[in-house]
Amino acid sequence: MPESNHADSLSLDDLGAVPLLESLTSGAMVCDAAGQVLYVNPALRQLLGTPSLQTVTRLNDWIQPPPKVDCAFCLGLPDGEPTPLHSGFLQSASQPAQPEALKVKVKHSTLGAGWILTLVDPFSEDTTLTQAHSDFVSTVSHEFRTPLTSIKGFADTLLRYGTQLPDEEKRRFISIIKDQADRLIRLVENLLAASRLSAGRVELSYRPIPLKKLLEKTMESVRAKTMAPSSAHSGTPRVFQLSVHPESIEVWADADKLEQVFINLLDNAAKYSPDGTPVSVRAEFLPEDDAQVRIVVQDQGPGIPAELLPKIFTQFYRVESPLKQQVEGTGLGLYITQSLTTAMGGRILAESAPGQGSTFTVIFPAATPERQAIYQRRLYASEVER
Ligand code: ADP
């Protein structure tokens, strides 16, 4: 029997698991549902440099979760469900002298009899970097290559056969070239915006924004985009159903950044849902707090599997589906949307299930007289300081 905190009560042998876990090169431990450590294999003892298992009774004694970990079990919450962690890492508290070696990736699975098997592997920053880098290269090169190929192809055709083509055809080709150039500009702007946001460089100029007007303007520009000849939804105007109640709602935000948030959400709703299905946009004060405004964008598209919802806000991530190839995208839109929303004191939530459409909710501070007065006072104070 291997060394264990609770050797007497442990019957992993009955499961035939011990020899397997003993020889595993991954760190492995078995806990009960309360997070009490029952067994630790040699690879994990070595990884975490734990001198004596007698001093360790709970998962949390070794591993301190940094803020990104969302597994209730790892966080030591009373009703913590073991959640398989696909990304993110925990940091061991046991060897502060070697912080790099102690970043670990954790995965749980249920063993039966109320036991939880936790696999702990050293977290390689290199691997993650390589993954992020390869997502970046494949997305960005695809997103550059597609419009460039199209621009070159139509320009070549115009040069070679322009004199023989009817005017209408020539106009169509030129408008495709323009749409594709716009697409490239959007890509470059998104890359720059994402890099500014990652570096925390975002300047905000707050004022009260009449919401209905801004949403109508955004819908118009997204509708125009979906009707562009190069759009996957070419020729079909998207129906947006807007309800702003009361119509006079004003949000306290930066106008351009707020517009960017709505453009991204409406653009996604239109891009990822079938022609002819409406996109509904509803804005209202939060029932429990009229100093906050909720804007809900709901589509009837294919939806997103629940376990992928946290990932869609990371840079360059796109859900693997046939739509990925058909629909223009870089995986930057929601990262930008979330970063801008939180920078303006708001928050964003996504709800979806396959085949049930997607609902994105953003909540922003309302333009209350108190907020405006505080802002004016701060502005005045900083001018006086200068
Ligand atoms: P993209 O440029 O790929 O649209 P986003 O960051 O805006 O990037 O979105 C990330 C991914 O989330 C998309 O690639 C898509 O897979 C998924 N997604 C976003 N919005 C929706 C939606 N309304 N319906 C279905 N999938 C969506």
mmCIF file of C-alpha atoms and ligand atoms in Angstrom:
data_model
loop_
_atom_site.group_PDB
_atom_site.id
_atom_site.type_symbol
_atom_site.label_atom_id
_atom_site.label_comp_id
_atom_site.label_asym_id
_atom_site.label_seq_id
_atom_site.Cartn_x
_atom_site.Cartn_y
_atom_site.Cartn_z
ATOM 1 C CA MET A 1 0.000 0.000 0.000
ATOM 2 C CA PRO A 2 1.467 3.409 -0.888
ATOM 3 C CA GLU A 3 1.889 6.137 1.684
ATOM 4 C CA SER A 4 -1.432 7.801 2.359
ATOM 5 C CA ASN A 5 -3.223 10.019 4.822
ATOM 6 C CA HIS A 6 -6.039 7.602 5.222
ATOM 7 C CA ALA A 7 -4.437 4.303 4.433
ATOM 8 C CA ASP A 8 -6.822 2.339 6.605
ATOM 9 C CA SER A 9 -9.980 3.479 4.925
ATOM 10 C CA LEU A 10 -8.492 3.425 1.432
ATOM 11 C CA SER A 11 -9.447 0.556 -0.781
ATOM 12 C CA LEU A 12 -8.184 1.815 -4.091
ATOM 13 C CA ASP A 13 -6.552 -1.591 -4.366
ATOM 14 C CA ASP A 14 -10.019 -3.046 -4.757
ATOM 15 C CA LEU A 15 -10.403 -0.977 -7.858
ATOM 16 C CA GLY A 16 -7.020 -2.129 -9.128
ATOM 17 C CA ALA A 17 -6.151 1.558 -9.352
ATOM 18 C CA VAL A 18 -3.081 1.682 -7.139
ATOM 19 C CA PRO A 19 -0.523 -0.019 -9.424
ATOM 20 C CA LEU A 20 -1.748 2.116 -12.261
ATOM 21 C CA LEU A 21 -1.557 5.374 -10.326
ATOM 22 C CA GLU A 22 1.774 4.440 -8.755
ATOM 23 C CA SER A 23 3.425 4.073 -12.129
ATOM 24 C CA LEU A 24 1.691 7.007 -13.771
ATOM 25 C CA THR A 25 4.039 9.773 -14.905
ATOM 26 C CA SER A 26 1.258 12.347 -14.356
ATOM 27 C CA GLY A 27 0.644 13.484 -10.822
ATOM 28 C CA ALA A 28 -2.474 11.822 -9.451
ATOM 29 C CA MET A 29 -4.396 12.118 -6.243
ATOM 30 C CA VAL A 30 -7.647 10.764 -4.982
ATOM 31 C CA CYS A 31 -9.880 12.918 -2.818
ATOM 32 C CA ASP A 32 -13.255 12.395 -1.282
ATOM 33 C CA ALA A 33 -16.122 14.678 -2.203
ATOM 34 C CA ALA A 34 -15.148 17.076 0.583
ATOM 35 C CA GLY A 35 -11.690 17.629 -0.919
ATOM 36 C CA GLN A 36 -9.979 15.442 1.694
ATOM 37 C CA VAL A 37 -6.860 13.873 0.138
ATOM 38 C CA LEU A 38 -6.915 10.067 0.373
ATOM 39 C CA TYR A 39 -4.035 9.067 -1.836
ATOM 40 C CA VAL A 40 -1.176 10.748 -3.661
ATOM 41 C CA ASN A 41 1.003 9.043 -6.242
ATOM 42 C CA PRO A 42 4.825 9.369 -6.348
ATOM 43 C CA ALA A 43 4.828 11.623 -9.432
ATOM 44 C CA LEU A 44 2.666 14.188 -7.650
ATOM 45 C CA ARG A 45 4.693 13.989 -4.440
ATOM 46 C CA GLN A 46 7.781 14.707 -6.477
ATOM 47 C CA LEU A 47 6.123 17.486 -8.435
ATOM 48 C CA LEU A 48 4.868 19.302 -5.379
ATOM 49 C CA GLY A 49 7.885 18.466 -3.229
ATOM 50 C CA THR A 50 5.710 17.549 -0.298
ATOM 51 C CA PRO A 51 7.916 16.361 2.561
ATOM 52 C CA SER A 52 5.272 14.503 4.474
ATOM 53 C CA LEU A 53 1.837 13.451 3.467
ATOM 54 C CA GLN A 54 0.775 13.604 7.084
ATOM 55 C CA THR A 55 0.789 17.389 6.878
ATOM 56 C CA VAL A 56 -1.521 17.444 3.921
ATOM 57 C CA THR A 57 -5.177 16.821 4.399
ATOM 58 C CA ARG A 58 -6.924 18.806 1.709
ATOM 59 C CA LEU A 59 -6.367 19.654 -1.933
ATOM 60 C CA ASN A 60 -6.265 23.318 -1.005
ATOM 61 C CA ASP A 61 -3.336 22.800 1.367
ATOM 62 C CA TRP A 62 -1.134 22.342 -1.683
ATOM 63 C CA ILE A 63 -2.713 24.222 -4.413
ATOM 64 C CA GLN A 64 -3.750 27.803 -4.309
ATOM 65 C CA PRO A 65 -6.098 28.820 -7.020
ATOM 66 C CA PRO A 66 -5.367 32.059 -8.805
ATOM 67 C CA PRO A 67 -8.438 34.088 -9.798
ATOM 68 C CA LYS A 68 -9.000 32.419 -13.151
ATOM 69 C CA VAL A 69 -9.838 29.020 -11.717
ATOM 70 C CA ASP A 70 -13.572 28.466 -11.740
ATOM 71 C CA CYS A 71 -13.760 24.956 -10.325
ATOM 72 C CA ALA A 72 -15.711 25.086 -7.081
ATOM 73 C CA PHE A 73 -14.032 21.891 -5.906
ATOM 74 C CA CYS A 74 -10.523 23.326 -6.324
ATOM 75 C CA LEU A 75 -11.651 26.511 -4.655
ATOM 76 C CA GLY A 76 -12.655 24.438 -1.646
ATOM 77 C CA LEU A 77 -16.287 25.473 -1.768
ATOM 78 C CA PRO A 78 -18.566 23.322 0.391
ATOM 79 C CA ASP A 79 -20.702 22.022 -2.476
ATOM 80 C CA GLY A 80 -17.851 22.021 -4.922
ATOM 81 C CA GLU A 81 -18.509 19.923 -7.978
ATOM 82 C CA PRO A 82 -15.351 18.607 -9.661
ATOM 83 C CA THR A 83 -15.154 20.439 -12.945
ATOM 84 C CA PRO A 84 -12.816 19.246 -15.668
ATOM 85 C CA LEU A 85 -10.495 22.172 -16.283
ATOM 86 C CA HIS A 86 -9.767 22.576 -19.940
ATOM 87 C CA SER A 87 -7.715 25.690 -19.504
ATOM 88 C CA GLY A 88 -6.322 27.781 -16.717
ATOM 89 C CA PHE A 89 -4.002 26.550 -14.052
ATOM 90 C CA LEU A 90 -3.545 26.294 -10.353
ATOM 91 C CA GLN A 91 -0.419 27.349 -8.581
ATOM 92 C CA SER A 92 1.018 25.236 -5.828
ATOM 93 C CA ALA A 93 1.671 26.975 -2.554
ATOM 94 C CA SER A 94 4.195 24.436 -1.374
ATOM 95 C CA GLN A 95 7.352 25.503 -3.204
ATOM 96 C CA PRO A 96 7.431 29.259 -3.616
ATOM 97 C CA ALA A 97 11.122 29.023 -4.449
ATOM 98 C CA GLN A 98 10.375 27.408 -7.808
ATOM 99 C CA PRO A 99 7.272 29.216 -9.028
ATOM 100 C CA GLU A 100 7.681 28.170 -12.660
ATOM 101 C CA ALA A 101 7.834 24.455 -11.878
ATOM 102 C CA LEU A 102 4.750 24.674 -9.756
ATOM 103 C CA LYS A 103 2.240 25.953 -12.205
ATOM 104 C CA VAL A 104 0.044 22.964 -12.758
ATOM 105 C CA LYS A 105 -2.862 21.948 -14.910
ATOM 106 C CA VAL A 106 -5.605 20.080 -13.063
ATOM 107 C CA LYS A 107 -8.248 17.702 -14.372
ATOM 108 C CA HIS A 108 -10.806 15.845 -12.310
ATOM 109 C CA SER A 109 -12.854 12.768 -12.920
ATOM 110 C CA THR A 110 -15.231 10.872 -10.700
ATOM 111 C CA LEU A 111 -14.109 7.405 -9.652
ATOM 112 C CA GLY A 112 -17.280 6.170 -8.001
ATOM 113 C CA ALA A 113 -17.782 5.598 -4.271
ATOM 114 C CA GLY A 114 -17.770 9.384 -3.961
ATOM 115 C CA TRP A 115 -14.056 9.581 -4.868
ATOM 116 C CA ILE A 116 -12.543 12.057 -7.200
ATOM 117 C CA LEU A 117 -9.403 11.381 -9.168
ATOM 118 C CA THR A 118 -7.382 14.517 -9.799
ATOM 119 C CA LEU A 119 -4.610 14.533 -12.372
ATOM 120 C CA VAL A 120 -2.020 17.246 -11.953
ATOM 121 C CA ASP A 121 0.540 17.989 -14.637
ATOM 122 C CA PRO A 122 3.204 20.663 -14.824
ATOM 123 C CA PHE A 123 1.758 23.529 -16.786
ATOM 124 C CA SER A 124 3.964 24.347 -19.695
ATOM 125 C CA GLU A 125 3.740 28.006 -20.586
ATOM 126 C CA ASP A 126 5.524 27.063 -23.789
ATOM 127 C CA THR A 127 2.748 24.721 -24.829
ATOM 128 C CA THR A 128 0.118 27.341 -24.195
ATOM 129 C CA LEU A 129 2.105 29.969 -25.917
ATOM 130 C CA THR A 130 2.559 27.705 -28.885
ATOM 131 C CA GLN A 131 -1.174 26.981 -28.948
ATOM 132 C CA ALA A 132 -2.048 30.694 -28.723
ATOM 133 C CA HIS A 133 0.565 31.438 -31.329
ATOM 134 C CA SER A 134 -0.722 28.792 -33.684
ATOM 135 C CA ASP A 135 -4.353 29.973 -33.234
ATOM 136 C CA PHE A 136 -3.123 33.458 -34.021
ATOM 137 C CA VAL A 137 -1.168 32.427 -37.096
ATOM 138 C CA SER A 138 -3.884 30.204 -38.537
ATOM 139 C CA THR A 139 -6.735 32.654 -37.918
ATOM 140 C CA VAL A 140 -4.926 35.754 -38.970
ATOM 141 C CA SER A 141 -3.306 34.250 -42.037
ATOM 142 C CA HIS A 142 -6.675 32.841 -43.152
ATOM 143 C CA GLU A 143 -8.368 36.166 -42.510
ATOM 144 C CA PHE A 144 -5.698 38.022 -44.479
ATOM 145 C CA ARG A 145 -5.453 35.518 -47.284
ATOM 146 C CA THR A 146 -9.176 35.217 -48.036
ATOM 147 C CA PRO A 147 -9.847 38.896 -48.826
ATOM 148 C CA LEU A 148 -6.474 39.354 -50.515
ATOM 149 C CA THR A 149 -7.119 36.415 -52.844
ATOM 150 C CA SER A 150 -10.498 37.827 -53.703
ATOM 151 C CA ILE A 151 -9.168 41.371 -54.275
ATOM 152 C CA LYS A 152 -6.385 40.055 -56.502
ATOM 153 C CA GLY A 153 -8.729 37.760 -58.441
ATOM 154 C CA PHE A 154 -11.316 40.448 -59.211
ATOM 155 C CA ALA A 155 -8.651 43.073 -59.957
ATOM 156 C CA ASP A 156 -6.939 40.652 -62.395
ATOM 157 C CA THR A 157 -10.256 39.933 -64.116
ATOM 158 C CA LEU A 158 -11.019 43.644 -64.440
ATOM 159 C CA LEU A 159 -7.570 44.342 -65.867
ATOM 160 C CA ARG A 160 -7.741 41.500 -68.349
ATOM 161 C CA TYR A 161 -11.360 41.566 -69.457
ATOM 162 C CA GLY A 162 -12.566 44.940 -68.145
ATOM 163 C CA THR A 163 -13.232 46.366 -71.603
ATOM 164 C CA GLN A 164 -15.426 43.401 -72.548
ATOM 165 C CA LEU A 165 -17.475 43.253 -69.348
ATOM 166 C CA PRO A 166 -20.873 44.935 -69.005
ATOM 167 C CA ASP A 167 -20.855 47.999 -66.715
ATOM 168 C CA GLU A 168 -23.069 46.301 -64.156
ATOM 169 C CA GLU A 169 -20.672 43.371 -63.840
ATOM 170 C CA LYS A 170 -17.710 45.725 -63.485
ATOM 171 C CA ARG A 171 -19.510 47.631 -60.728
ATOM 172 C CA ARG A 172 -20.227 44.370 -58.912
ATOM 173 C CA PHE A 173 -16.555 43.349 -59.064
ATOM 174 C CA ILE A 174 -15.416 46.762 -57.828
ATOM 175 C CA SER A 175 -17.858 46.651 -54.956
ATOM 176 C CA ILE A 176 -16.553 43.199 -53.944
ATOM 177 C CA ILE A 177 -13.013 44.595 -53.999
ATOM 178 C CA LYS A 178 -14.149 47.442 -51.756
ATOM 179 C CA ASP A 179 -15.940 45.098 -49.317
ATOM 180 C CA GLN A 180 -12.876 42.889 -49.073
ATOM 181 C CA ALA A 181 -10.627 45.909 -48.494
ATOM 182 C CA ASP A 182 -13.052 46.976 -45.721
ATOM 183 C CA ARG A 183 -12.741 43.486 -44.268
ATOM 184 C CA LEU A 184 -8.950 43.825 -44.181
ATOM 185 C CA ILE A 185 -9.252 47.212 -42.505
ATOM 186 C CA ARG A 186 -11.587 45.702 -39.887
ATOM 187 C CA LEU A 187 -9.092 42.914 -39.266
ATOM 188 C CA VAL A 188 -6.198 45.322 -38.769
ATOM 189 C CA GLU A 189 -8.339 47.554 -36.544
ATOM 190 C CA ASN A 190 -9.410 44.562 -34.441
ATOM 191 C CA LEU A 191 -5.820 43.381 -34.066
ATOM 192 C CA LEU A 192 -4.753 46.845 -32.953
ATOM 193 C CA ALA A 193 -7.728 47.198 -30.605
ATOM 194 C CA ALA A 194 -7.029 43.792 -29.032
ATOM 195 C CA SER A 195 -3.374 44.624 -28.550
ATOM 196 C CA ARG A 196 -4.215 48.019 -26.974
ATOM 197 C CA LEU A 197 -6.740 46.369 -24.657
ATOM 198 C CA SER A 198 -4.294 43.612 -23.651
ATOM 199 C CA ALA A 199 -1.792 46.314 -22.752
ATOM 200 C CA GLY A 200 -4.488 48.109 -20.718
ATOM 201 C CA ARG A 201 -4.317 51.131 -23.008
ATOM 202 C CA VAL A 202 -7.886 52.284 -23.398
ATOM 203 C CA GLU A 203 -8.979 55.900 -23.085
ATOM 204 C CA LEU A 204 -12.592 56.493 -22.226
ATOM 205 C CA SER A 205 -14.571 59.658 -22.515
ATOM 206 C CA TYR A 206 -17.854 59.274 -20.646
ATOM 207 C CA ARG A 207 -21.139 60.956 -21.426
ATOM 208 C CA PRO A 208 -24.832 60.054 -21.321
ATOM 209 C CA ILE A 209 -25.671 57.999 -24.422
ATOM 210 C CA PRO A 210 -29.289 57.800 -25.624
ATOM 211 C CA LEU A 211 -29.530 54.044 -26.048
ATOM 212 C CA LYS A 212 -32.354 53.755 -28.564
ATOM 213 C CA LYS A 213 -30.652 56.052 -31.048
ATOM 214 C CA LEU A 214 -27.325 54.252 -30.743
ATOM 215 C CA LEU A 215 -28.911 50.808 -31.141
ATOM 216 C CA GLU A 216 -30.840 51.942 -34.231
ATOM 217 C CA LYS A 217 -27.656 53.317 -35.762
ATOM 218 C CA THR A 218 -25.768 50.093 -35.012
ATOM 219 C CA MET A 219 -28.527 47.943 -36.479
ATOM 220 C CA GLU A 220 -28.457 50.014 -39.646
ATOM 221 C CA SER A 221 -24.738 49.527 -40.127
ATOM 222 C CA VAL A 222 -24.856 45.788 -39.380
ATOM 223 C CA ARG A 223 -27.836 45.414 -41.735
ATOM 224 C CA ALA A 224 -25.884 47.208 -44.484
ATOM 225 C CA LYS A 225 -22.931 44.889 -43.905
ATOM 226 C CA THR A 226 -25.046 41.736 -44.188
ATOM 227 C CA MET A 227 -26.336 43.004 -47.540
ATOM 228 C CA ALA A 228 -22.867 43.558 -49.003
ATOM 229 C CA PRO A 229 -22.220 41.423 -52.092
ATOM 230 C CA SER A 230 -19.370 39.582 -50.347
ATOM 231 C CA SER A 231 -21.410 38.738 -47.243
ATOM 232 C CA ALA A 232 -22.418 35.131 -46.603
ATOM 233 C CA HIS A 233 -25.973 36.503 -46.233
ATOM 234 C CA SER A 234 -25.764 38.588 -49.358
ATOM 235 C CA GLY A 235 -28.980 40.277 -50.380
ATOM 236 C CA THR A 236 -31.042 39.287 -47.349
ATOM 237 C CA PRO A 237 -31.668 42.226 -45.035
ATOM 238 C CA ARG A 238 -31.477 41.087 -41.431
ATOM 239 C CA VAL A 239 -34.568 41.753 -39.346
ATOM 240 C CA PHE A 240 -33.769 43.315 -35.975
ATOM 241 C CA GLN A 241 -36.552 43.567 -33.431
ATOM 242 C CA LEU A 242 -35.777 46.416 -31.064
ATOM 243 C CA SER A 243 -37.483 47.194 -27.794
ATOM 244 C CA VAL A 244 -36.117 49.929 -25.523
ATOM 245 C CA HIS A 245 -38.210 50.487 -22.469
ATOM 246 C CA PRO A 246 -38.471 53.297 -21.467
ATOM 247 C CA GLU A 247 -37.358 54.843 -24.758
ATOM 248 C CA SER A 248 -35.482 57.600 -22.959
ATOM 249 C CA ILE A 249 -32.893 55.258 -21.318
ATOM 250 C CA GLU A 250 -29.407 56.732 -21.284
ATOM 251 C CA VAL A 251 -26.250 54.768 -20.543
ATOM 252 C CA TRP A 252 -23.142 56.254 -18.924
ATOM 253 C CA ALA A 253 -20.371 55.191 -21.299
ATOM 254 C CA ASP A 254 -17.962 56.133 -24.044
ATOM 255 C CA ALA A 255 -20.047 56.478 -27.222
ATOM 256 C CA ASP A 256 -17.567 54.940 -29.680
ATOM 257 C CA LYS A 257 -16.645 52.063 -27.412
ATOM 258 C CA LEU A 258 -20.287 51.329 -26.618
ATOM 259 C CA GLU A 259 -21.090 51.322 -30.324
ATOM 260 C CA GLN A 260 -18.226 48.876 -30.874
ATOM 261 C CA VAL A 261 -19.698 46.550 -28.232
ATOM 262 C CA PHE A 262 -23.115 46.562 -29.939
ATOM 263 C CA ILE A 263 -21.635 46.213 -33.426
ATOM 264 C CA ASN A 264 -19.753 43.092 -32.340
ATOM 265 C CA LEU A 265 -22.774 41.509 -30.652
ATOM 266 C CA LEU A 266 -25.237 42.304 -33.444
ATOM 267 C CA ASP A 267 -22.740 41.347 -36.100
ATOM 268 C CA ASN A 268 -22.219 37.933 -34.457
ATOM 269 C CA ALA A 269 -25.971 37.408 -34.022
ATOM 270 C CA ALA A 270 -26.462 38.171 -37.727
ATOM 271 C CA LYS A 271 -23.412 36.208 -38.914
ATOM 272 C CA TYR A 272 -24.108 33.047 -36.983
ATOM 273 C CA SER A 273 -27.870 32.741 -37.465
ATOM 274 C CA PRO A 274 -29.717 31.617 -40.580
ATOM 275 C CA ASP A 275 -31.137 34.064 -43.112
ATOM 276 C CA GLY A 276 -34.682 35.071 -42.397
ATOM 277 C CA THR A 277 -34.490 34.557 -38.635
ATOM 278 C CA PRO A 278 -34.878 37.728 -36.588
ATOM 279 C CA VAL A 279 -32.406 39.044 -34.034
ATOM 280 C CA SER A 280 -34.079 40.603 -31.036
ATOM 281 C CA VAL A 281 -32.558 43.399 -28.989
ATOM 282 C CA ARG A 282 -34.152 44.413 -25.707
ATOM 283 C CA ALA A 283 -33.018 47.193 -23.403
ATOM 284 C CA GLU A 284 -34.389 47.977 -19.955
ATOM 285 C CA PHE A 285 -33.354 49.007 -16.456
ATOM 286 C CA LEU A 286 -32.479 46.096 -14.182
ATOM 287 C CA PRO A 287 -35.669 45.380 -12.220
ATOM 288 C CA GLU A 288 -33.691 45.238 -8.963
ATOM 289 C CA ASP A 289 -31.500 48.295 -9.676
ATOM 290 C CA ASP A 290 -32.581 51.182 -11.897
ATOM 291 C CA ALA A 291 -29.035 52.582 -11.866
ATOM 292 C CA GLN A 292 -28.061 49.801 -14.288
ATOM 293 C CA VAL A 293 -29.230 49.031 -17.785
ATOM 294 C CA ARG A 294 -29.415 45.606 -19.361
ATOM 295 C CA ILE A 295 -29.238 45.089 -23.117
ATOM 296 C CA VAL A 296 -30.079 41.586 -24.334
ATOM 297 C CA VAL A 297 -29.201 40.410 -27.856
ATOM 298 C CA GLN A 298 -30.878 37.144 -28.789
ATOM 299 C CA ASP A 299 -30.573 35.151 -31.992
ATOM 300 C CA GLN A 300 -31.968 31.927 -33.381
ATOM 301 C CA GLY A 301 -28.654 30.547 -34.589
ATOM 302 C CA PRO A 302 -27.045 27.157 -33.915
ATOM 303 C CA GLY A 303 -26.062 28.092 -30.363
ATOM 304 C CA ILE A 304 -22.840 27.297 -28.524
ATOM 305 C CA PRO A 305 -22.188 24.229 -26.324
ATOM 306 C CA ALA A 306 -22.297 25.267 -22.659
ATOM 307 C CA GLU A 307 -18.768 24.034 -21.910
ATOM 308 C CA LEU A 308 -17.351 26.292 -24.642
ATOM 309 C CA LEU A 309 -19.057 29.465 -23.413
ATOM 310 C CA PRO A 310 -16.134 30.587 -21.195
ATOM 311 C CA LYS A 311 -13.716 30.128 -24.106
ATOM 312 C CA ILE A 312 -15.471 32.355 -26.610
ATOM 313 C CA PHE A 313 -14.214 35.457 -24.806
ATOM 314 C CA THR A 314 -10.559 34.521 -25.274
ATOM 315 C CA GLN A 315 -8.506 35.963 -28.123
ATOM 316 C CA PHE A 316 -8.585 34.073 -31.441
ATOM 317 C CA TYR A 317 -10.892 31.347 -30.159
ATOM 318 C CA ARG A 318 -13.564 30.208 -32.624
ATOM 319 C CA VAL A 319 -15.939 27.315 -32.019
ATOM 320 C CA GLU A 320 -15.150 24.332 -34.270
ATOM 321 C CA SER A 321 -18.183 23.983 -36.526
ATOM 322 C CA PRO A 322 -18.968 24.121 -40.237
ATOM 323 C CA LEU A 323 -19.803 27.817 -39.718
ATOM 324 C CA LYS A 324 -16.180 28.551 -38.850
ATOM 325 C CA GLN A 325 -15.193 28.157 -42.486
ATOM 326 C CA GLN A 326 -18.255 29.858 -43.947
ATOM 327 C CA VAL A 327 -18.315 32.922 -41.740
ATOM 328 C CA GLU A 328 -15.734 35.695 -41.615
ATOM 329 C CA GLY A 329 -14.167 35.976 -38.187
ATOM 330 C CA THR A 330 -10.979 36.195 -36.178
ATOM 331 C CA GLY A 331 -12.071 35.225 -32.689
ATOM 332 C CA LEU A 332 -11.265 38.746 -31.510
ATOM 333 C CA GLY A 333 -14.762 40.287 -31.432
ATOM 334 C CA LEU A 334 -15.945 38.935 -28.088
ATOM 335 C CA TYR A 335 -12.555 39.481 -26.448
ATOM 336 C CA ILE A 336 -12.761 43.132 -27.493
ATOM 337 C CA THR A 337 -16.424 43.317 -26.482
ATOM 338 C CA GLN A 338 -15.794 41.902 -23.026
ATOM 339 C CA SER A 339 -12.690 44.047 -22.448
ATOM 340 C CA LEU A 340 -14.501 47.249 -23.473
ATOM 341 C CA THR A 341 -17.574 46.351 -21.442
ATOM 342 C CA THR A 342 -15.624 45.761 -18.249
ATOM 343 C CA ALA A 343 -13.440 48.836 -18.886
ATOM 344 C CA MET A 344 -16.672 50.898 -18.875
ATOM 345 C CA GLY A 345 -17.830 49.382 -15.586
ATOM 346 C CA GLY A 346 -20.188 46.884 -17.209
ATOM 347 C CA ARG A 347 -20.379 43.134 -17.481
ATOM 348 C CA ILE A 348 -21.281 40.591 -20.137
ATOM 349 C CA LEU A 349 -22.979 37.205 -19.928
ATOM 350 C CA ALA A 350 -23.519 34.557 -22.584
ATOM 351 C CA GLU A 351 -26.235 31.918 -22.467
ATOM 352 C CA SER A 352 -26.660 29.324 -25.142
ATOM 353 C CA ALA A 353 -27.272 25.700 -25.937
ATOM 354 C CA PRO A 354 -26.850 23.837 -29.223
ATOM 355 C CA GLY A 355 -29.875 24.377 -31.448
ATOM 356 C CA GLN A 356 -31.402 26.933 -29.103
ATOM 357 C CA GLY A 357 -29.845 30.182 -30.293
ATOM 358 C CA SER A 358 -27.579 32.418 -28.242
ATOM 359 C CA THR A 359 -28.318 35.228 -25.832
ATOM 360 C CA PHE A 360 -25.702 37.826 -24.946
ATOM 361 C CA THR A 361 -26.515 40.229 -22.129
ATOM 362 C CA VAL A 362 -24.479 43.341 -21.384
ATOM 363 C CA ILE A 363 -25.130 45.430 -18.292
ATOM 364 C CA PHE A 364 -23.950 49.040 -18.128
ATOM 365 C CA PRO A 365 -24.284 51.847 -15.599
ATOM 366 C CA ALA A 366 -27.239 54.122 -16.361
ATOM 367 C CA ALA A 367 -26.484 57.827 -16.820
ATOM 368 C CA THR A 368 -27.840 58.844 -13.420
ATOM 369 C CA PRO A 369 -27.415 62.496 -12.297
ATOM 370 C CA GLU A 370 -25.183 61.235 -9.427
ATOM 371 C CA ARG A 371 -22.768 59.493 -11.826
ATOM 372 C CA GLN A 372 -22.562 62.544 -14.033
ATOM 373 C CA ALA A 373 -21.929 64.824 -11.051
ATOM 374 C CA ILE A 374 -19.147 62.561 -9.707
ATOM 375 C CA TYR A 375 -17.523 62.430 -13.144
ATOM 376 C CA GLN A 376 -17.665 66.207 -13.528
ATOM 377 C CA ARG A 377 -16.125 66.677 -10.077
ATOM 378 C CA ARG A 378 -13.286 64.248 -10.918
ATOM 379 C CA LEU A 379 -12.651 65.941 -14.249
ATOM 380 C CA TYR A 380 -12.567 69.321 -12.541
ATOM 381 C CA ALA A 381 -10.194 68.025 -9.832
ATOM 382 C CA SER A 382 -7.772 66.548 -12.371
ATOM 383 C CA GLU A 383 -7.770 69.802 -14.368
ATOM 384 C CA VAL A 384 -7.024 71.794 -11.230
ATOM 385 C CA GLU A 385 -4.147 69.379 -10.412
ATOM 386 C CA ARG A 386 -2.649 69.943 -13.842
HETATM 387 P P1 ADP B 1 -15.483 35.848 -34.577
HETATM 388 O O1 ADP B 1 -14.686 36.911 -35.240
HETATM 389 O O2 ADP B 1 -14.991 34.479 -34.883
HETATM 390 O O3 ADP B 1 -16.939 36.004 -34.762
HETATM 391 P P2 ADP B 1 -15.897 36.393 -31.745
HETATM 392 O O4 ADP B 1 -14.844 36.641 -30.711
HETATM 393 O O5 ADP B 1 -16.867 37.472 -31.967
HETATM 394 O O6 ADP B 1 -15.097 36.004 -33.030
HETATM 395 O O7 ADP B 1 -16.668 35.070 -31.342
HETATM 396 C C1 ADP B 1 -15.922 33.926 -30.946
HETATM 397 C C2 ADP B 1 -16.655 32.675 -31.375
HETATM 398 O O8 ADP B 1 -17.849 32.523 -30.592
HETATM 399 C C3 ADP B 1 -17.124 32.698 -32.811
HETATM 400 O O9 ADP B 1 -16.107 32.294 -33.685
HETATM 401 C C4 ADP B 1 -18.292 31.714 -32.776
HETATM 402 O O10 ADP B 1 -17.776 30.407 -32.847
HETATM 403 C C5 ADP B 1 -18.865 31.929 -31.383
HETATM 404 N N1 ADP B 1 -20.029 32.864 -31.409
HETATM 405 C C6 ADP B 1 -20.028 34.167 -31.072
HETATM 406 N N2 ADP B 1 -21.259 34.698 -31.155
HETATM 407 C C7 ADP B 1 -22.071 33.696 -31.548
HETATM 408 C C8 ADP B 1 -23.477 33.580 -31.810
HETATM 409 N N3 ADP B 1 -24.290 34.643 -31.678
HETATM 410 N N4 ADP B 1 -23.961 32.386 -32.194
HETATM 411 C C9 ADP B 1 -23.145 31.296 -32.317
HETATM 412 N N5 ADP B 1 -21.807 31.338 -32.087
HETATM 413 C C10 ADP B 1 -21.272 32.521 -31.707
#
